[in-house]
Coordinates of C-alpha atoms in Angstrom, one line a residue:
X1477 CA 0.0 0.0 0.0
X1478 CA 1.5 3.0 -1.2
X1479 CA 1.4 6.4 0.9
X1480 CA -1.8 7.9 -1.5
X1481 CA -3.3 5.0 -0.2
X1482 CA -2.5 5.3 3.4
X1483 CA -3.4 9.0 2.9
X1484 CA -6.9 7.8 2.0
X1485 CA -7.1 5.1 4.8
X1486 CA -6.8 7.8 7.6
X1487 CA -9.4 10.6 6.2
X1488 CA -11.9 7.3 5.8
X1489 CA -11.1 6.6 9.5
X1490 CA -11.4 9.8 10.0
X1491 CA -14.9 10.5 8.7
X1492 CA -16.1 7.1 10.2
X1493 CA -14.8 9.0 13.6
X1494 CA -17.6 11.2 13.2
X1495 CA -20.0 9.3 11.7
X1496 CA -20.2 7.4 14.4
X1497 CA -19.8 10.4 16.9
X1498 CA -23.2 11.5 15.2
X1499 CA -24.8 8.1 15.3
X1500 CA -24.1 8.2 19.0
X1501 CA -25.3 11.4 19.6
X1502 CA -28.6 10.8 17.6
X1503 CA -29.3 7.7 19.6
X1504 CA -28.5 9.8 22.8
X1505 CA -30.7 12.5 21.1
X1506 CA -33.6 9.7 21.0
X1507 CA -33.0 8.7 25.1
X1508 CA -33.8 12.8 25.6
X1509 CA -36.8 12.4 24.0
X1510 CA -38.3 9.6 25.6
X1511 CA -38.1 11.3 29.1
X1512 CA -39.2 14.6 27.8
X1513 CA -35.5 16.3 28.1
X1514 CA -36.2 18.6 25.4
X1515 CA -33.5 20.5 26.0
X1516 CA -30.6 18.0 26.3
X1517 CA -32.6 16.4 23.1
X1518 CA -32.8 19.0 20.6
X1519 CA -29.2 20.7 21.6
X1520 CA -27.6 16.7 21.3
X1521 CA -29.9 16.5 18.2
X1522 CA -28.4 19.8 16.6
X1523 CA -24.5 18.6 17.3
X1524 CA -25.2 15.4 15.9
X1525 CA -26.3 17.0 12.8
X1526 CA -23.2 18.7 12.5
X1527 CA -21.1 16.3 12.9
X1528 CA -22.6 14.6 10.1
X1529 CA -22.1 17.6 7.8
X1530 CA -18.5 17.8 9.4
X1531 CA -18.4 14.1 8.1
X1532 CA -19.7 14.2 4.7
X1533 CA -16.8 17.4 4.4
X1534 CA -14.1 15.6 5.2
X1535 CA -15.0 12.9 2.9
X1536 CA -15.1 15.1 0.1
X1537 CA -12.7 17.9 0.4
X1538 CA -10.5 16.7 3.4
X1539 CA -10.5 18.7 6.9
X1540 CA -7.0 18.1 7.6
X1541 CA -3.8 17.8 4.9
X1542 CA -1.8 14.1 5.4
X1543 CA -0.1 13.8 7.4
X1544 CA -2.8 15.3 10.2
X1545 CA -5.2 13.4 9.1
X1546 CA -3.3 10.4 10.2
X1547 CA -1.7 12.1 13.5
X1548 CA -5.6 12.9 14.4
X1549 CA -7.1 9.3 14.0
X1550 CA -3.6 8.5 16.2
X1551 CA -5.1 10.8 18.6
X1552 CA -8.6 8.9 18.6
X1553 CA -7.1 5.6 19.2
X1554 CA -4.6 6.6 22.2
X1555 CA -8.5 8.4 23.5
X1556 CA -10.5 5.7 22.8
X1557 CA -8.2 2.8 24.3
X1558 CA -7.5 5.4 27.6
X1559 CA -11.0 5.6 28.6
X1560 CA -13.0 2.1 27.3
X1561 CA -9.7 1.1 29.5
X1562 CA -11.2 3.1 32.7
X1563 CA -14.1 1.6 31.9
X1564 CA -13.5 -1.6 32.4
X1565 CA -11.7 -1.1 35.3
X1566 CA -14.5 0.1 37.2
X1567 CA -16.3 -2.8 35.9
X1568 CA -13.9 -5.0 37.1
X1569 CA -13.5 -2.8 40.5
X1570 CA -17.9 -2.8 40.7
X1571 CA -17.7 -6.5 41.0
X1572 CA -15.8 -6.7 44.6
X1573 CA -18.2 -3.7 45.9
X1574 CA -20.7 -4.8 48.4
X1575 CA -24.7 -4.0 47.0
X1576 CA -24.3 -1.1 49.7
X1577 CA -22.0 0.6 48.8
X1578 CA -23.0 0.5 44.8
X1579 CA -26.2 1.9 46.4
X1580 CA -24.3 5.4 48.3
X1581 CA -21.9 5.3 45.5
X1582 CA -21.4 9.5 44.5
X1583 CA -21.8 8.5 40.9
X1584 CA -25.5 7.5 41.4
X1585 CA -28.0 9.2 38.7
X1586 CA -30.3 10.7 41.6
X1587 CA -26.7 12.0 43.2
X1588 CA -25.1 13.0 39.7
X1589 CA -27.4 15.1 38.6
X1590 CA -29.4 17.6 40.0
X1591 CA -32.5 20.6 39.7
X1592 CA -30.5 23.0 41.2
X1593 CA -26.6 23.2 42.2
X1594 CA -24.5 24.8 44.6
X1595 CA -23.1 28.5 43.9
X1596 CA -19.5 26.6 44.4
X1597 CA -20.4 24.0 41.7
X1598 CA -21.4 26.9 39.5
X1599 CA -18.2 28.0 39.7
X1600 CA -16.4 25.2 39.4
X1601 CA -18.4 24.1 36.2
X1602 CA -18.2 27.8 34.7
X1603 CA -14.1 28.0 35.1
X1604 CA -14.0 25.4 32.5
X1605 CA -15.5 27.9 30.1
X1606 CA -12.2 30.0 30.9
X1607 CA -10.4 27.5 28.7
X1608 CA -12.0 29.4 25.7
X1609 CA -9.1 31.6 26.3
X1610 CA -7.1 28.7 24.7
X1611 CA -7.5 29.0 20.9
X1612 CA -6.7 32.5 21.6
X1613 CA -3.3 31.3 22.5
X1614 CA -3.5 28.1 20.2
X1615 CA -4.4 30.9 16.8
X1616 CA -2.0 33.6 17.4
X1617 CA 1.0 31.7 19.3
X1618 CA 1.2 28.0 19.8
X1619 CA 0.4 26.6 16.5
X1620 CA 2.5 28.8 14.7
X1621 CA 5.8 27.1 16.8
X1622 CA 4.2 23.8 16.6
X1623 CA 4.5 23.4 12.9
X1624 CA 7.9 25.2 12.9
X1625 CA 8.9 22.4 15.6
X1626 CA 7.6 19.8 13.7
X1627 CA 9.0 20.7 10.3
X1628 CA 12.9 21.3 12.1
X1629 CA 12.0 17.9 14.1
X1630 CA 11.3 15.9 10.7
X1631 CA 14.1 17.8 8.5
X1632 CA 16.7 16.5 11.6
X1633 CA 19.1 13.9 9.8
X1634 CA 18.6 11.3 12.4
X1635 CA 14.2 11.5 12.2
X1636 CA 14.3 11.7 8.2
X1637 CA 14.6 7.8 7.4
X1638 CA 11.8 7.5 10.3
X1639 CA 9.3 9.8 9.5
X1640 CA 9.5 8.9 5.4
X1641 CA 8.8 5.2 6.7
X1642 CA 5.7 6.1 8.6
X1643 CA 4.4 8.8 6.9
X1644 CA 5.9 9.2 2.9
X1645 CA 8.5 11.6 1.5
X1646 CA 9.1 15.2 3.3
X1647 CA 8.1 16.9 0.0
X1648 CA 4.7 15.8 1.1
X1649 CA 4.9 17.4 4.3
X1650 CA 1.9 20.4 3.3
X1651 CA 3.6 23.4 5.1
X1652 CA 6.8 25.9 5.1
X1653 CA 8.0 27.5 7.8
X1654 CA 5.6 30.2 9.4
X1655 CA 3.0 29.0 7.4
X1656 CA -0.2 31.2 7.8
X1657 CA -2.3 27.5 6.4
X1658 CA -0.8 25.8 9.1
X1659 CA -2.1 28.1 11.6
X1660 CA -5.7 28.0 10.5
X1661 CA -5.1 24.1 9.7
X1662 CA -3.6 23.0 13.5
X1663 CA -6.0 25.3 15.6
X1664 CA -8.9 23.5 13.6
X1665 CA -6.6 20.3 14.4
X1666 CA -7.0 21.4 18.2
X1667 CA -10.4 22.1 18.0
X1668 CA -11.8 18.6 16.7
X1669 CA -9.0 17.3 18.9
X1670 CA -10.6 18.5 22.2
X1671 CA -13.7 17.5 20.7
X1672 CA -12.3 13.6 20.3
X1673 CA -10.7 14.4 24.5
X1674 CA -14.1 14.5 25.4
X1675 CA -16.7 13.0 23.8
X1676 CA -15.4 9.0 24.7
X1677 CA -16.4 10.0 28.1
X1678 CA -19.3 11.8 27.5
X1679 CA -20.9 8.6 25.3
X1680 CA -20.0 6.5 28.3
X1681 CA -21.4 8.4 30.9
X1682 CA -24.9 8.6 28.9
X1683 CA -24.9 4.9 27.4
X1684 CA -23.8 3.2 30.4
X1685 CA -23.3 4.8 33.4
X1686 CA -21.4 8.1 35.0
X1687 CA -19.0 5.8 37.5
X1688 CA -17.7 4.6 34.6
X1689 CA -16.5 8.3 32.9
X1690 CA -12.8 9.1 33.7
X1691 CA -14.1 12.8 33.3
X1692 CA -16.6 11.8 35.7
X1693 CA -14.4 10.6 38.0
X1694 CA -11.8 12.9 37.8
X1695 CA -13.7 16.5 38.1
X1696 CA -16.7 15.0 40.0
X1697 CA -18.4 18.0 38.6
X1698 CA -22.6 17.5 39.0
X1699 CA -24.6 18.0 35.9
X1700 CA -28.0 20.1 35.9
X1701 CA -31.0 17.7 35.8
X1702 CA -31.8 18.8 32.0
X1703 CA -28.7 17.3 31.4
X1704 CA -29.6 13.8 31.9
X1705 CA -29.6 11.3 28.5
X1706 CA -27.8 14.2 27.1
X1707 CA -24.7 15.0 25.8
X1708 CA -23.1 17.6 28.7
X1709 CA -22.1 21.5 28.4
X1710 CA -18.3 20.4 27.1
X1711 CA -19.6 18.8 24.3
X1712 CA -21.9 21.5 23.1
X1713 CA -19.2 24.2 23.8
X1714 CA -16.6 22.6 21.5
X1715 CA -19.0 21.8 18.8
X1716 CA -20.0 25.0 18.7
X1717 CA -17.0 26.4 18.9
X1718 CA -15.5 24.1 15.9
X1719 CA -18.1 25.1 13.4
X1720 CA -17.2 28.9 13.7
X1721 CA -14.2 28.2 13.1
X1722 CA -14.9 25.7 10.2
X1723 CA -16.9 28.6 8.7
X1724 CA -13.3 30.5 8.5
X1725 CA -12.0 27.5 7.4
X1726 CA -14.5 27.6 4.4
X1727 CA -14.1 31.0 3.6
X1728 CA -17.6 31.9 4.9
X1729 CA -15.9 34.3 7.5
X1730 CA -12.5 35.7 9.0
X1731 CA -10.5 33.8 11.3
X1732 CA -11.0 36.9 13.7
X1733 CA -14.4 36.5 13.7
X1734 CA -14.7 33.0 14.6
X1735 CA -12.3 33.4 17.3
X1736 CA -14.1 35.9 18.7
X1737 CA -17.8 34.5 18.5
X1738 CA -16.1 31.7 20.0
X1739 CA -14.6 33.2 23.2
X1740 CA -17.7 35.4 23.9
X1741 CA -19.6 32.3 24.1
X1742 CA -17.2 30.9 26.3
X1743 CA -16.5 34.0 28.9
X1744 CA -19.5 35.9 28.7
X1745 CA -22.0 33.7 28.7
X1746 CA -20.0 32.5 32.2
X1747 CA -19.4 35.5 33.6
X1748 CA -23.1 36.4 33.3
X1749 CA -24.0 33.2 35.4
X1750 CA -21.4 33.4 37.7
X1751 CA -22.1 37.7 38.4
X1752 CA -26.0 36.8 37.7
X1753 CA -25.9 34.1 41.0
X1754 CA -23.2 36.3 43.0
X1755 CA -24.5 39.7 42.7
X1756 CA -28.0 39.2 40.9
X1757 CA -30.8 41.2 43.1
X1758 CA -32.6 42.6 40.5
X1759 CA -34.2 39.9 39.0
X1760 CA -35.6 39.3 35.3
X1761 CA -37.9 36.6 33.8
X1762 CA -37.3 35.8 30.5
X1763 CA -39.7 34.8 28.1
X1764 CA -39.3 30.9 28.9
X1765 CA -40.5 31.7 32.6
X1766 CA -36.3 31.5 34.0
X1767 CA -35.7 33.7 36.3
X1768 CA -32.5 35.8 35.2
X1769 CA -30.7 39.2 36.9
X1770 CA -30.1 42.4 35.5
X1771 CA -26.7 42.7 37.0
X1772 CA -25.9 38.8 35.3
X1773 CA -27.1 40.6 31.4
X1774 CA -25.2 43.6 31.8
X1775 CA -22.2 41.7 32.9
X1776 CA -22.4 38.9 29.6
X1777 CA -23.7 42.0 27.2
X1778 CA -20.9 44.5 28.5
X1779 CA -18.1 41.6 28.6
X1780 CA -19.1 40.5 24.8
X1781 CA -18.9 43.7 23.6
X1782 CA -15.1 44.2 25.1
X1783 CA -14.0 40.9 23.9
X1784 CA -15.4 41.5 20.7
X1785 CA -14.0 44.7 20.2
X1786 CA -10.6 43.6 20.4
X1787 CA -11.6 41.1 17.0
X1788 CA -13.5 43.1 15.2
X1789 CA -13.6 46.6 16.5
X1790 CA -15.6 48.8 17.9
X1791 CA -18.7 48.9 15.2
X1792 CA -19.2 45.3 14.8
X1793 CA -19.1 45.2 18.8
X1794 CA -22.2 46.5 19.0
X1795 CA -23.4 43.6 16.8
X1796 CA -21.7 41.2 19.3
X1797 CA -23.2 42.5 22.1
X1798 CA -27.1 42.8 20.7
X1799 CA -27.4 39.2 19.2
X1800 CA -25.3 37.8 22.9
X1801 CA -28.7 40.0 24.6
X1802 CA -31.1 38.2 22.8
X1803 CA -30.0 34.7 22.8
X1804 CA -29.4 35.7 26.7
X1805 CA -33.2 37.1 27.0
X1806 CA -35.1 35.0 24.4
X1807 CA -34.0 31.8 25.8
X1808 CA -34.3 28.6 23.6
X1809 CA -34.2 24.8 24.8
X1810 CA -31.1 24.7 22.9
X1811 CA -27.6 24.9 24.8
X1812 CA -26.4 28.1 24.6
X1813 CA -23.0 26.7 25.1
X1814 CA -23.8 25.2 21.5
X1815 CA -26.1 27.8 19.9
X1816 CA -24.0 31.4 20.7
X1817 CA -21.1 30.5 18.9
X1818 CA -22.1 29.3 15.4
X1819 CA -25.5 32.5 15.6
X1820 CA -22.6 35.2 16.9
X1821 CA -20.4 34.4 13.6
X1822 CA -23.7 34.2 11.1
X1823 CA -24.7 37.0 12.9
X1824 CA -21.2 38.8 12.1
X1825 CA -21.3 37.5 8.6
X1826 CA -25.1 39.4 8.1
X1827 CA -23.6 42.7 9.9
X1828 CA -20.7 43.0 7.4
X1829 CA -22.6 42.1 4.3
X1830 CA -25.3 44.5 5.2
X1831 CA -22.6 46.9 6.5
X1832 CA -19.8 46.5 4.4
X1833 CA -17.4 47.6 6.4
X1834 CA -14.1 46.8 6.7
X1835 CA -13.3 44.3 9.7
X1836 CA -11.2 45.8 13.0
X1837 CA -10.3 49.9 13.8

C-alpha cells in the first residue's frame, strides 16, 4: 500500500470517527426524548447534525492535509483505548463492591445530577468555560511554533529515514516555515482534537453509566437535571466552537471572527452566570418563565462587547453584544454553550454584508 493510499485510509477513518460520533449522539438525542428532556434532546440532536455535515466534508474535500489526518485518527485511538480502558476497570472494580455501597456510591443518577446546584459547583463548572481563552493562545501563538517544531524535528538527519517510513516523502509534508495555512489548519486540528478528548467519556457516561466516565471521576463535577440522557455543556461548547471556526476554514468568515464568537460564548455567557448568581438582586424573567438578573445581562452584554471589540472593532461590537442580549433574554431549549457561537459568527457575517465595512479599527 502506497502512501496515497494510506493518505486515504486515515481521512476514511477519519470520517467514520464522526459518523459514528453523530450516530451516538442521535441515539443519545432519541434517550432525551423519551423522558421529555427537550432541551438536552434538541441541543444533542443539533450537534449530531453537525457532525454529520462535518463528516460528509471531510469525505469530500478533506479537513485536515496528510499527514494530520493520520496524527488525528492516532489521537482517537490513544483516546478511545484510555478511557473504554477506565471503563473496564471500574467494571472489574464494581464487582468486589458490596450492594451497599453501589447503592451510596457518588456516581448515582439521583446524586449526579441535580435541579439546582450549589453556587461553588457553579463556579467550578463555569471555570472550564475560561479554557475558551485557549484557541486564543493556540491561533496567534502556539500553533504557529508547533508546525515550525515539527518541520525542524522531521528535516533533523537522524528522524528523516523515520518519519518517510511512517508517513511518505518530506516533500509531502503540506507546510513551510511560518506558514499562515498551518495556523488555521492546526488550531482547527485542536479544536476537533478536544472534541475527540471529550466525547469518549461523554458517550459512556450517557450509554452506560457516570461511575464509569474518567471525566466523571476525575472532576466529580454534578450536571443540571436537564442534562440527563444528554450530551453535557463540554460537548456542546466545543461543537460550537469548531463550526465557527470551520466557517473561517470555508471561507464563509475571517478567522478573527470566529475566534471571537467563539470566546464570547465561552466567557461571557460565564461570567453572566457566575455575576447573575453572586450579585443578581434585581431579578428578570425571560420569556421561557427562567428567572434571570439584570446585573448577570449587563455583565455577559458588557463583557461580549469588550471581547469583541478587540476582534472586530468597535462597530461590529455593537453587533456582538445585541445578538449575545437576545439569545441571553429570548431563551431557547437549545444549549447556549452550543447555539452562541455558530448565531454570533452568522450573525457577524449578516452585519458585514449589510454593512460593508471593513473588519477591525
Amino acid at each position: 500500500m502506497d502512501f496515497i493510499q494510506y493518505q486515504a485510509l486515515w481521512n476514511t477513518i477519519l470520517t467514520f470517527f464522526l459518523l459514528i460520533s453523530a450516530v451516538i449522539l442521535f441515539q443519545i438525542s432519541i434517550k432525551g426524548y423519551k423522558i421529555k428532556n427537550t432541551y438536552g434532546a434538541t441541543s444533542t440532536l443539533i450537534s449530531a447534525v453537525i457532525l454529520l455535515l462535518l463528516s460528509f466534508y471531510n469525505n469530500v474535500y478533506g479537513l485536515f492535509p496528510w499527514p494530520y489526518n493520520g496524527f488525528f485518527t492516532w489521537w482517537a485511538g490513544i483516546l478511545l483505548i484510555l478511557y473504554v480502558g477506565f471503563w473496564g476497570v471500574m467494571k472489574i472494580k464494581e464487582k468486589g463492591e458490596s450492594v451497599n455501597n453501589q447503592k451510596n456510591n457518588f456516581y448515582a443518577d439521583k446524586n449526579f445530577y441535580q435541579d439546582e446546584i450549589s453556587l461553588k459547583m457553579e463556579y467550578y463548572r463555569k471555570s472550564f468555560h475560561l479554557a475558551g481563552f485557549l484557541i486564543i493562545l493556540a491561533f496567534y501563538v502556539v500553533c504557529n511554533l508547533v508546525n515550525n517544531a515539527v518541520i525542524e524535528f522531521i528535516n533533523d538527519p537522524n528522524m528523516i529515514e523515520r518519519y518517510e517510513r511512517l508517513w511518505g516523502s518530506l516533500s509531502l509534508y503540506p507546510y513551510t516555515i511560518n506558514d499562515p495555512n498551518a495556523i488555521a489548519d492546526l488550531t482547527f486540528f485542536a479544536l476537533l482534537g478536544t472534541f475527540a478528548f471529550v466525547c469518549f467519556p461523554e458517550y459512556i457516561r450517557v450509554l452506560v453509566g457516570a461511575k464509569y466516565s474518567l471525566y466523571n471521576y476525575l472532576t466529580k463535577a454534578v450536571l443540571r437535571g436537564k442534562e440527563y440522557k444528554s450530551a453535557g455543556p463540554q460537548i456542546f461548547l466545543i461543537i460550537g466552537a469548531t463550526t465557527s471556526f470551520w466557517f473561517a476554514q470555508m471561507g464563509w468568515v475571517s478567522y478573527n471572527i470566529a475566534i471571537a464568537a467563539a470566546v464570547v460564548a465561552c466567557f461571557s455567557d460565564a461570567l453572566a452566570a457566575v455575576i447573575g448568581r453572586t450579585y443578581g438582586h434585581h431579578k428578570v424573567k425571560t420569556l421561557d418563565k427562567s428567572t434571570k438578573s439584570l446585573e448577570g445581562f449587563i455583565a455577559g452584554t458588557g463583557s461580549a462587547y469588550i471581547i469583541s471589540m478587540i476582534f472586530v472593532g468597535p462597530v461590529y461590537a455593537i453587533f456582538v453584544a445585541v445578538i449575545f442580549f437576545l439569545l441571553d433574554y429570548f431563551t431557547l431549549p437549545i444549549a447556549d454553550n452550543l447555539l452562541n457561537p455558530i448565531l454570533l459568527t452568522l450573525g457577524l457575517m449578516l452585519a458585514i454584508d449589510l454593512l460593508g465595512l471593513p473588519i477591525g479599527w
